[in-house]
Amino acid sequence: MGLKVIVPQIKFREGAIKENLDKILRVIANYDEGLILFPELALVGYYAGDLIYYLAEETQEAIERISEELSSKEDLVVGVGYPELYGTVIYNSYSFIDSMGVIATWRKFHLSTFGIFEEHRYFRPGDLLTRPIVLNEEFSVGVAICYDAFFPSVISRLVNLGAEVIVIPSASPLQSRELWDHILRTRALENNAYIIYVNHVGFKDSVFFYGESRIVDPFGRVVTKAKFGEEDTLQFIIDKDEIIRVSTMFRPTFRDYRSDISDLPLSEE
Amino acid sequence: MVTKESVLEELLSAPFDIYRNIIVRFIRYYVSRARASKAILGLSGGIDSSLALKLTVEALGNDRVLAVIMPYEGITPQQDIDDAISLAKTLNVEYEYVPLNGVVDKIVALRDGFSDKLVRGNILARLRMLVLYAFANEFGGIVVGTSDKSELLIGYFTKYGDGGSDIMPIGDLYKTQVRKLAEIVGLPGNIVRKPSSPGLWVGQLAEKELGVQYSDIDVVLYLLVEKGYHPRAIKNVSGVNPEVVDKVIELIIKSEHKRKFPRIPKLQHGATVGLDWKYPVWMRF
């Protein structure tokens, strides 16, 4: 039995939480099992500017609404990104939700603040790592949000905690396209993990988000990829045996990884 | 090693097919979000407005574009008028011919000082904007600006004149790239090769007025903006004239006000318009 992954690459509108929630609910209605993954800050359309301050107060209700929609769908899990108001701070968060509610939440550690990105204006960086969660009894899944994937540490740690599938919800404009082509394949290969990249698509203000959501296998091969700049849906069944074969026989990077290198004493010479 | 030639080569080897694709999608997106019926564009017969028109037609189809040709007869070269009309016909778009002599002369007559070349030129540029918006209001359209990135950065445009529009589809392309893309999309050779001119007075040529060639300007701008070079470092690039660097930097600094919403002295805690007011266009509460 594999893990069915569904990536609806659809347009989310800036600030339009109600409209975006409706879109999410409509997608959910089409499926009964698997893991449906929406992109980073999907609920608020990512590029919501200072609306984030208001919207963070409304996301909890939307999350509850999603869970409600899943009440009759026990085999369905939904991943969605949103600004999470926690006490008096806001995190850039991503939660897995099922019929019982939120089952795990990951917070973005590396906030993008360069060029068009101003995440430090709104969010506090994540301070606790959430361990991977087991889905379908045998698939350990973790999340690294967008820019977190540009650093080896978050994914590497999740993999060391058992993750074999890494979800990377993202909001990437055209200018980052080439970088992702490299980094996604590298992260998959160096960790013997499936990488699921979930990007926004279409314009936010005058910035074009290019889509091309994709799944990369543990050998670094792109097994399926959504369209450039268009709405599209990916469906793929992740095969446990493939993970095992690659990471035992062909390129066992996980087995060979030395997490102690940064702590080794320096030689005297 | 970075040289003037290598930078020019890089400028001209940009992924133009993708740029074209994104520009066309953007026009379509914006017009649809604005629920506009038409795009209104001032067509001069020069390279920028010709390329902007071509791409707007690609985005919306020929029946949702209105080209407005607004010469000052006697100042605007007849060749430009002919090229503009001929391009509108080739692309099969509706065009309006609106000479501005009468209305410019009326305003210039208000005051002696208004007959100065520059004052008068800016009046002409701003009247064009006014006419374009009148058409936009009449048809429920948006005004498509035609400035390119080089002009925007060195401030070679009239504030609220050609600088006044709703979108600027080619505003992230340098002048040399505009020429290249114009060639790629198949604009007529005489338009592609025509020297740039705002056409605000007789014999006005951009490179002559600026005292610098666009290829030199673009090399400096590209290194500064796309490559993050300090002006000092740009001067060390082989083939680049240090005086040109100083000139370009000076133009950028002097024109910064044109690229900003009018400055407002900040008084209160909440966001101030044009300063720290950060809402996306087409958001929804």
Coordinates of C-alpha atoms in Angstrom, one line a residue:
Chain A
M1 CA 0.0 0.0 0.0
G2 CA 1.4 3.4 -1.0
L3 CA 0.8 6.9 0.1
K4 CA -1.4 8.7 -2.3
V5 CA -0.4 12.3 -2.7
I6 CA -2.5 15.0 -4.4
V7 CA -1.1 18.4 -5.2
P8 CA -3.7 20.8 -6.5
Q9 CA -1.7 23.7 -8.1
I10 CA -4.5 26.3 -8.0
K11 CA -4.7 30.1 -7.8
F12 CA -5.1 31.6 -4.4
R13 CA -5.9 35.3 -4.1
E14 CA -4.1 37.8 -1.9
G15 CA -6.0 38.4 1.3
A16 CA -9.1 36.6 0.2
I17 CA -9.3 34.1 3.0
K18 CA -13.0 33.2 2.4
E19 CA -12.5 32.7 -1.3
N20 CA -9.3 30.7 -0.7
L21 CA -11.0 28.5 1.9
D22 CA -13.9 27.8 -0.5
K23 CA -11.4 26.7 -3.1
I24 CA -9.7 24.3 -0.6
L25 CA -13.1 22.9 0.4
R26 CA -14.1 22.3 -3.2
V27 CA -10.9 20.4 -3.9
I28 CA -11.4 18.3 -0.7
A29 CA -14.9 17.3 -1.9
N30 CA -13.3 15.5 -4.8
Y31 CA -11.2 13.0 -2.8
D32 CA -11.7 10.4 -0.1
E33 CA -8.2 9.2 0.6
G34 CA -4.7 10.4 0.5
L35 CA -2.7 13.5 1.4
I36 CA -3.8 16.8 -0.3
L37 CA -1.2 19.5 -0.2
F38 CA -1.7 23.2 -0.7
P39 CA 1.1 25.7 -0.8
E40 CA 2.7 28.1 1.7
L41 CA 0.3 30.6 3.2
A42 CA -2.4 29.3 0.9
L43 CA -5.2 30.5 3.0
V44 CA -4.2 34.2 2.6
G45 CA -2.8 33.9 -1.0
Y46 CA 0.8 34.4 0.3
Y47 CA 1.4 38.0 -0.9
A48 CA -1.1 39.7 1.3
G49 CA 1.0 42.6 2.6
D50 CA -0.2 44.1 5.8
L51 CA -3.4 42.3 5.6
I52 CA -1.5 39.5 7.3
Y53 CA -2.0 41.3 10.6
Y54 CA -5.8 41.0 10.3
L55 CA -5.9 37.6 8.6
A56 CA -3.9 35.9 11.2
E57 CA -6.9 36.3 13.5
E58 CA -9.2 34.5 11.1
T59 CA -7.2 31.5 10.1
Q60 CA -8.1 29.4 13.1
E61 CA -11.7 29.4 12.1
A62 CA -10.8 28.4 8.6
I63 CA -8.7 25.5 9.8
E64 CA -11.6 24.3 11.9
R65 CA -13.8 24.5 8.9
I66 CA -11.4 22.3 6.9
S67 CA -11.4 19.7 9.7
E68 CA -15.2 19.8 9.7
E69 CA -15.2 19.1 6.0
L70 CA -13.0 16.0 6.7
S71 CA -15.3 14.6 9.3
S72 CA -16.7 12.0 7.0
K73 CA -13.3 11.4 5.3
E74 CA -11.2 9.4 7.7
D75 CA -8.6 8.5 5.2
L76 CA -7.9 12.0 4.0
V77 CA -5.3 14.4 5.4
V78 CA -4.9 18.0 4.2
G79 CA -1.8 20.1 4.4
V80 CA -2.3 23.9 4.3
G81 CA -0.2 27.0 5.0
Y82 CA -1.4 30.0 6.9
P83 CA -0.3 32.8 9.3
E84 CA -0.7 31.3 12.7
L85 CA -1.5 33.6 15.6
Y86 CA 0.1 32.2 18.7
G87 CA -0.3 34.3 21.8
T88 CA 1.0 37.7 20.6
V89 CA 3.2 36.5 17.7
I90 CA 2.5 35.3 14.2
Y91 CA 4.3 32.3 12.6
N92 CA 4.4 31.3 9.0
S93 CA 3.0 27.8 9.6
Y94 CA 1.9 24.7 7.9
S95 CA -0.5 22.2 9.4
F96 CA -1.7 18.7 8.6
I97 CA -5.4 18.5 9.3
D98 CA -7.7 15.5 9.5
S99 CA -11.2 14.7 10.7
M100 CA -10.0 15.2 14.3
G101 CA -8.4 18.6 13.8
V102 CA -4.8 19.7 13.4
I103 CA -2.5 16.7 13.8
A104 CA 0.8 18.5 13.3
T105 CA 2.1 22.0 12.7
W106 CA 5.5 23.0 11.3
R107 CA 6.7 26.6 11.5
K108 CA 9.1 28.3 9.1
F109 CA 12.6 28.7 10.5
H110 CA 14.2 30.7 7.8
L111 CA 12.0 33.7 6.9
S112 CA 12.5 35.2 3.5
T113 CA 13.4 38.8 3.7
F114 CA 15.1 39.9 0.5
G115 CA 13.9 41.3 -2.8
I116 CA 10.1 41.1 -2.9
F117 CA 10.0 39.2 0.3
E118 CA 9.3 40.9 3.7
E119 CA 8.5 37.9 6.0
H120 CA 10.4 39.3 8.9
R121 CA 8.0 42.2 9.0
Y122 CA 5.2 39.8 9.9
F123 CA 6.5 36.6 11.4
R124 CA 8.5 35.3 14.2
P125 CA 10.9 32.5 13.0
G126 CA 10.0 29.0 14.2
D127 CA 11.7 28.0 17.5
L128 CA 10.7 24.4 18.0
L129 CA 11.1 21.5 15.5
T130 CA 8.0 19.4 15.0
R131 CA 8.8 15.7 14.5
P132 CA 7.6 13.9 11.3
I133 CA 4.2 12.4 11.5
V134 CA 3.4 8.9 10.4
L135 CA 0.6 8.6 7.7
N136 CA -0.9 5.4 6.4
E137 CA 0.9 3.5 9.1
E138 CA 4.2 3.4 7.4
F139 CA 5.1 6.8 5.8
S140 CA 6.9 9.2 8.0
V141 CA 6.3 12.7 6.6
G142 CA 7.9 16.1 7.6
V143 CA 7.5 19.6 6.3
A144 CA 10.1 22.3 5.5
I145 CA 8.6 25.5 4.4
C146 CA 10.0 27.1 1.2
Y147 CA 13.2 28.9 2.1
D148 CA 13.9 26.3 4.8
A149 CA 14.8 24.0 2.0
F150 CA 17.7 26.2 0.9
F151 CA 19.5 25.0 4.1
P152 CA 20.4 21.4 4.6
S153 CA 19.8 21.4 8.3
V154 CA 16.0 21.4 8.6
I155 CA 15.4 18.6 6.2
S156 CA 18.4 16.6 7.4
R157 CA 17.1 16.8 11.0
L158 CA 13.6 15.7 9.9
V159 CA 15.1 12.8 8.0
N160 CA 17.2 11.8 11.0
L161 CA 14.0 11.8 13.0
G162 CA 12.6 9.3 10.5
A163 CA 11.1 11.3 7.7
E164 CA 11.1 9.6 4.3
V165 CA 8.8 12.1 2.7
I166 CA 9.4 15.9 2.9
V167 CA 6.8 18.3 1.9
I168 CA 8.1 21.7 0.8
P169 CA 5.2 24.2 0.5
S170 CA 6.4 27.2 -1.3
A171 CA 5.6 30.6 -2.8
S172 CA 8.2 31.0 -5.4
P173 CA 8.3 33.6 -8.2
L174 CA 9.8 33.0 -11.6
Q175 CA 13.2 34.4 -10.5
S176 CA 13.8 31.4 -8.2
R177 CA 12.9 28.8 -10.8
E178 CA 16.4 27.7 -11.7
L179 CA 17.5 27.5 -8.0
W180 CA 14.6 25.2 -7.1
D181 CA 15.5 22.9 -10.0
H182 CA 18.8 22.3 -8.3
I183 CA 17.9 22.3 -4.7
L184 CA 14.9 20.0 -4.9
R185 CA 16.8 17.2 -6.6
T186 CA 19.8 17.7 -4.2
R187 CA 17.7 17.6 -1.1
A188 CA 16.0 14.4 -2.3
L189 CA 19.3 12.7 -3.2
E190 CA 21.3 13.7 -0.1
N191 CA 18.5 12.5 2.2
N192 CA 17.1 9.5 0.4
A193 CA 13.7 11.1 0.8
Y194 CA 10.8 11.9 -1.5
I195 CA 10.4 15.6 -1.9
I196 CA 7.0 17.1 -2.6
Y197 CA 7.3 20.7 -3.8
V198 CA 4.0 22.6 -3.7
N199 CA 4.2 26.1 -5.3
H200 CA 1.7 28.9 -5.9
V201 CA 0.7 29.7 -9.5
G202 CA -0.2 32.9 -11.3
F203 CA 0.2 36.6 -10.4
K204 CA 0.2 38.1 -7.0
D205 CA 0.2 41.8 -7.5
S206 CA 2.7 42.1 -10.4
V207 CA 4.8 39.1 -9.4
F208 CA 4.5 35.9 -11.3
F209 CA 4.5 32.6 -9.3
Y210 CA 5.5 29.9 -11.7
G211 CA 4.0 26.8 -10.4
E212 CA 5.8 23.6 -11.5
S213 CA 5.0 21.8 -8.3
R214 CA 6.6 18.4 -8.4
I215 CA 7.6 15.2 -6.8
V216 CA 11.2 14.1 -6.7
D217 CA 12.1 10.6 -5.8
P218 CA 14.9 9.6 -3.3
F219 CA 17.3 9.2 -6.2
G220 CA 16.8 12.8 -7.2
R221 CA 14.6 12.1 -10.2
V222 CA 11.6 14.3 -11.0
V223 CA 8.8 11.8 -11.2
T224 CA 5.9 14.2 -11.9
K225 CA 5.7 17.9 -12.4
A226 CA 2.8 20.3 -12.8
K227 CA 2.5 22.9 -15.5
F228 CA 4.4 26.2 -15.7
G229 CA 2.2 29.1 -14.8
E230 CA -1.1 27.2 -15.1
E231 CA -3.5 25.5 -12.8
D232 CA -2.9 21.8 -12.7
T233 CA -3.2 18.8 -10.4
L234 CA -0.6 16.2 -9.5
Q235 CA -1.4 12.7 -8.2
F236 CA 1.2 10.2 -7.3
I237 CA 1.5 7.2 -5.2
I238 CA 4.6 7.1 -3.1
D239 CA 6.1 3.6 -2.9
K240 CA 7.8 2.5 0.3
D241 CA 9.8 -0.2 -1.5
E242 CA 11.4 2.5 -3.8
I243 CA 12.6 4.4 -0.8
I244 CA 14.1 1.3 0.7
R245 CA 15.7 0.1 -2.5
V246 CA 17.4 3.5 -3.2
S247 CA 18.5 4.0 0.4
T248 CA 19.9 0.5 0.9
M249 CA 21.3 -0.5 -2.5
F250 CA 21.8 2.4 -4.9
R251 CA 22.9 5.6 -3.2
P252 CA 22.6 5.1 0.6
T253 CA 23.2 8.7 1.6
F254 CA 21.0 8.5 4.7
R255 CA 23.0 5.5 5.9
D256 CA 26.3 7.2 5.3
Y257 CA 25.5 10.6 6.6
R258 CA 27.7 11.8 9.5
S259 CA 25.7 14.1 11.6
D260 CA 28.7 14.5 14.0
I261 CA 31.0 16.3 11.5
S262 CA 30.2 19.8 12.9
D263 CA 31.2 18.6 16.4
L264 CA 34.4 16.8 15.6
P265 CA 37.6 18.1 17.2
L266 CA 40.0 19.8 14.8
S267 CA 43.2 18.1 14.1
E268 CA 46.3 19.8 15.5
E269 CA 48.1 20.0 12.1
Chain B
M1 CA 36.3 38.8 -16.8
V2 CA 33.4 41.3 -16.9
T3 CA 33.7 43.7 -19.8
K4 CA 31.3 46.1 -21.4
E5 CA 30.9 43.6 -24.2
S6 CA 30.2 40.7 -21.9
V7 CA 27.5 42.7 -20.0
L8 CA 25.8 43.7 -23.3
E9 CA 25.9 40.1 -24.4
E10 CA 24.3 39.0 -21.1
L11 CA 21.6 41.7 -21.5
L12 CA 20.8 40.4 -25.0
S13 CA 20.8 36.7 -24.0
A14 CA 18.0 37.1 -21.5
P15 CA 15.2 34.5 -21.8
F16 CA 13.1 36.7 -24.1
D17 CA 10.5 34.0 -24.8
I18 CA 9.7 33.7 -21.1
Y19 CA 9.7 37.4 -20.7
R20 CA 7.3 37.8 -23.6
N21 CA 5.1 35.1 -22.1
I22 CA 5.0 36.7 -18.6
I23 CA 4.3 40.2 -20.0
V24 CA 1.4 38.9 -22.1
R25 CA 0.0 36.9 -19.1
F26 CA 0.4 40.0 -16.9
I27 CA -1.6 42.3 -19.3
R28 CA -4.3 39.7 -19.5
Y29 CA -4.3 39.2 -15.7
Y30 CA -4.5 42.9 -14.9
V31 CA -7.2 43.7 -17.4
S32 CA -9.3 40.9 -16.2
R33 CA -8.8 41.8 -12.5
A34 CA -9.7 45.4 -13.4
R35 CA -12.7 44.2 -15.3
A36 CA -11.6 46.5 -18.1
S37 CA -13.1 46.3 -21.5
K38 CA -10.2 47.7 -23.3
A39 CA -6.5 48.6 -23.1
I40 CA -5.8 52.2 -24.2
L41 CA -2.3 52.9 -25.4
G42 CA -0.5 56.0 -26.8
L43 CA 1.2 55.0 -30.0
S44 CA 4.1 57.2 -31.1
G45 CA 5.7 55.1 -33.8
G46 CA 8.7 54.7 -31.6
I47 CA 10.1 51.4 -30.4
D48 CA 8.7 51.3 -26.9
S49 CA 5.0 52.0 -27.7
S50 CA 5.2 49.8 -30.8
L51 CA 6.4 46.8 -28.7
A52 CA 4.0 47.6 -25.9
L53 CA 1.1 47.6 -28.5
K54 CA 2.2 44.4 -30.1
L55 CA 2.3 42.6 -26.7
T56 CA -1.0 44.1 -25.6
V57 CA -2.6 42.8 -28.8
E58 CA -1.0 39.4 -28.2
A59 CA -2.6 39.4 -24.7
L60 CA -6.1 40.7 -25.5
G61 CA -6.7 40.3 -29.2
N62 CA -6.9 43.1 -31.6
D63 CA -10.5 44.1 -30.8
R64 CA -9.8 45.1 -27.2
V65 CA -7.0 47.5 -27.8
L66 CA -7.3 51.2 -28.8
A67 CA -4.2 52.9 -30.0
V68 CA -4.2 56.7 -29.7
I69 CA -1.9 58.7 -32.0
M70 CA -1.4 62.2 -30.5
P71 CA 1.1 64.2 -32.5
Y72 CA 1.8 67.9 -32.3
E73 CA 1.8 68.4 -36.1
G74 CA 4.9 70.2 -37.1
I75 CA 6.9 68.9 -34.2
T76 CA 6.2 65.2 -34.4
P77 CA 8.1 63.8 -37.4
Q78 CA 5.7 62.7 -40.2
Q79 CA 7.6 59.5 -40.4
D80 CA 6.6 58.6 -36.8
I81 CA 3.0 59.4 -37.6
D82 CA 3.1 57.2 -40.7
D83 CA 4.8 54.4 -38.8
A84 CA 2.3 54.5 -36.0
I85 CA -0.7 54.4 -38.4
S86 CA 0.9 51.7 -40.5
L87 CA 1.6 49.5 -37.4
A88 CA -2.0 50.0 -36.1
K89 CA -3.2 48.9 -39.5
T90 CA -0.8 45.9 -39.7
L91 CA -2.0 44.7 -36.3
N92 CA -5.5 45.4 -37.2
V93 CA -6.3 47.5 -34.1
E94 CA -8.6 50.4 -33.9
Y95 CA -6.8 53.8 -33.7
E96 CA -7.7 57.4 -33.0
Y97 CA -5.8 60.2 -34.5
V98 CA -5.9 63.2 -32.1
P99 CA -3.5 66.0 -33.0
L100 CA -2.8 68.1 -29.9
N101 CA -1.8 71.4 -31.5
G102 CA -4.9 73.3 -30.6
V103 CA -5.0 72.4 -27.0
V104 CA -1.3 72.7 -26.4
D105 CA -1.3 76.1 -28.0
K106 CA -4.1 77.2 -25.8
I107 CA -2.3 76.3 -22.6
V108 CA 1.0 77.7 -23.8
A109 CA -0.8 81.0 -24.5
L110 CA -1.8 81.2 -20.8
R111 CA 1.6 82.6 -19.9
D112 CA 4.8 83.7 -21.6
G113 CA 7.0 81.3 -19.7
F114 CA 5.0 78.3 -20.9
S115 CA 6.5 78.6 -24.4
D116 CA 9.9 77.4 -23.1
K117 CA 10.9 74.2 -24.9
L118 CA 10.9 72.0 -21.8
V119 CA 7.7 73.5 -20.2
R120 CA 5.9 73.1 -23.5
G121 CA 7.2 69.6 -24.0
N122 CA 6.0 68.5 -20.6
I123 CA 2.6 70.0 -21.3
L124 CA 2.4 68.0 -24.5
A125 CA 3.4 64.8 -22.6
R126 CA 0.8 65.4 -19.8
L127 CA -2.0 66.2 -22.3
R128 CA -1.4 62.9 -23.9
M129 CA -1.9 61.2 -20.5
L130 CA -5.1 63.3 -20.1
V131 CA -6.5 62.2 -23.5
L132 CA -5.6 58.5 -22.8
Y133 CA -7.5 58.6 -19.5
A134 CA -10.4 60.3 -21.2
F135 CA -10.6 57.3 -23.6
A136 CA -10.1 54.9 -20.7
N137 CA -13.1 56.5 -18.9
E138 CA -15.2 56.5 -22.0
F139 CA -14.7 52.8 -22.7
G140 CA -14.1 51.5 -19.2
G141 CA -10.5 50.7 -20.1
I142 CA -7.1 50.9 -18.5
V143 CA -4.1 53.0 -19.8
V144 CA -1.1 51.0 -20.8
G145 CA 2.1 52.9 -20.2
T146 CA 5.0 52.2 -22.5
S147 CA 8.1 53.2 -20.5
D148 CA 11.1 50.9 -20.4
K149 CA 13.4 50.1 -17.5
S150 CA 16.2 52.3 -18.7
E151 CA 14.0 55.4 -19.0
L152 CA 12.3 54.7 -15.7
L153 CA 15.6 54.4 -13.9
I154 CA 17.3 57.4 -15.3
G155 CA 14.0 59.4 -15.0
Y156 CA 13.8 60.1 -18.8
F157 CA 10.0 60.5 -18.7
T158 CA 7.5 63.2 -17.7
K159 CA 6.1 62.8 -14.3
Y160 CA 2.3 62.3 -14.7
G161 CA 2.9 62.5 -18.4
D162 CA 4.1 59.3 -20.1
G163 CA 4.8 58.3 -16.5
G164 CA 1.1 58.3 -15.8
S165 CA -0.6 55.0 -16.6
D166 CA -2.1 51.9 -15.0
I167 CA 0.4 49.3 -16.0
M168 CA 3.8 49.4 -17.7
P169 CA 4.2 46.0 -19.4
I170 CA 7.8 46.6 -20.7
G171 CA 8.9 48.5 -17.6
D172 CA 11.3 45.8 -16.5
L173 CA 13.2 45.6 -19.8
Y174 CA 16.2 47.7 -20.6
K175 CA 16.2 49.7 -23.8
T176 CA 18.6 47.4 -25.5
Q177 CA 16.4 44.5 -24.5
V178 CA 13.3 46.3 -25.9
R179 CA 15.1 46.5 -29.2
K180 CA 15.9 42.9 -29.2
L181 CA 12.4 41.8 -28.2
A182 CA 10.9 44.1 -30.8
E183 CA 13.0 42.3 -33.4
I184 CA 12.0 38.9 -32.0
V185 CA 8.3 39.7 -32.2
G186 CA 8.7 40.9 -35.7
L187 CA 8.1 44.6 -35.6
P188 CA 9.0 46.4 -38.8
G189 CA 12.8 47.1 -39.2
N190 CA 12.5 50.8 -39.5
I191 CA 10.8 50.9 -36.1
V192 CA 13.3 48.5 -34.5
R193 CA 16.2 50.6 -35.8
K194 CA 14.8 54.0 -35.2
P195 CA 16.8 56.1 -32.7
S196 CA 14.8 56.8 -29.5
S197 CA 13.1 60.1 -29.1
P198 CA 10.5 61.5 -26.8
G199 CA 9.5 63.7 -29.7
L200 CA 8.7 66.7 -27.5
W201 CA 10.5 69.2 -29.7
V202 CA 12.0 69.3 -33.2
G203 CA 15.2 67.3 -33.5
Q204 CA 15.0 65.9 -29.9
L205 CA 16.9 62.6 -29.7
A206 CA 17.3 60.7 -26.5
E207 CA 21.0 59.9 -26.8
K208 CA 21.8 63.4 -27.9
E209 CA 19.9 65.0 -25.1
L210 CA 21.3 62.7 -22.5
G211 CA 24.8 62.9 -23.9
V212 CA 25.2 59.1 -23.5
Q213 CA 24.5 56.1 -25.6
Y214 CA 21.8 53.7 -24.4
S215 CA 24.1 50.8 -24.7
D216 CA 26.4 52.5 -22.2
I217 CA 23.6 53.5 -20.0
D218 CA 22.2 50.0 -20.0
V219 CA 25.6 48.4 -19.1
V220 CA 25.8 50.7 -16.0
L221 CA 22.2 50.1 -15.0
Y222 CA 22.5 46.4 -15.5
L223 CA 25.6 46.1 -13.3
L224 CA 24.1 48.3 -10.6
V225 CA 20.6 46.9 -10.5
E226 CA 20.8 43.3 -11.7
K227 CA 24.3 42.5 -10.4
G228 CA 24.5 44.6 -7.3
Y229 CA 27.7 46.4 -8.3
H230 CA 28.7 49.5 -6.4
P231 CA 29.3 52.5 -8.8
R232 CA 33.0 52.3 -7.9
A233 CA 33.1 48.7 -9.1
I234 CA 31.3 49.6 -12.3
K235 CA 34.0 52.1 -13.1
N236 CA 36.6 49.3 -13.0
V237 CA 34.9 47.3 -15.6
S238 CA 36.9 47.3 -18.8
G239 CA 35.3 49.4 -21.6
V240 CA 33.1 51.4 -19.3
N241 CA 33.7 55.1 -19.2
P242 CA 33.8 56.4 -15.6
E243 CA 32.2 59.7 -16.6
V244 CA 29.2 57.8 -18.0
V245 CA 28.9 56.0 -14.7
D246 CA 28.8 59.3 -12.8
K247 CA 26.3 60.7 -15.3
V248 CA 24.0 57.7 -15.0
I249 CA 24.1 57.6 -11.2
E250 CA 23.4 61.4 -11.1
L251 CA 20.4 60.8 -13.3
I252 CA 19.1 58.1 -11.1
I253 CA 19.4 60.2 -7.9
K254 CA 17.9 63.3 -9.5
S255 CA 14.9 61.5 -10.7
E256 CA 14.1 59.4 -7.6
H257 CA 11.1 61.6 -6.9
K258 CA 9.5 60.6 -10.2
R259 CA 9.4 56.9 -9.1
K260 CA 7.7 57.6 -5.8
F261 CA 4.2 58.4 -4.7
P262 CA 4.2 62.1 -3.6
R263 CA 6.1 62.3 -0.3
I264 CA 3.9 62.8 2.7
P265 CA 5.4 63.9 6.1
K266 CA 4.8 61.0 8.5
L267 CA 2.7 62.0 11.5
Q268 CA 1.0 59.0 13.0
H269 CA 1.6 55.4 14.0
G270 CA -0.4 53.8 11.3
A271 CA 0.8 53.3 7.8
T272 CA 1.5 56.3 5.7
V273 CA 0.4 56.2 2.0
G274 CA 3.4 55.8 -0.3
L275 CA 5.7 55.1 2.5
D276 CA 4.9 52.1 4.7
W277 CA 1.4 51.4 3.4
K278 CA 1.7 47.8 2.1
Y279 CA -1.4 46.4 0.5
P280 CA -1.2 44.4 -2.6
V281 CA -3.2 45.4 -5.7
W282 CA -6.4 43.3 -6.2
M283 CA -6.4 42.1 -2.6
R284 CA -9.6 41.4 -0.9
F285 CA -10.5 42.0 2.7

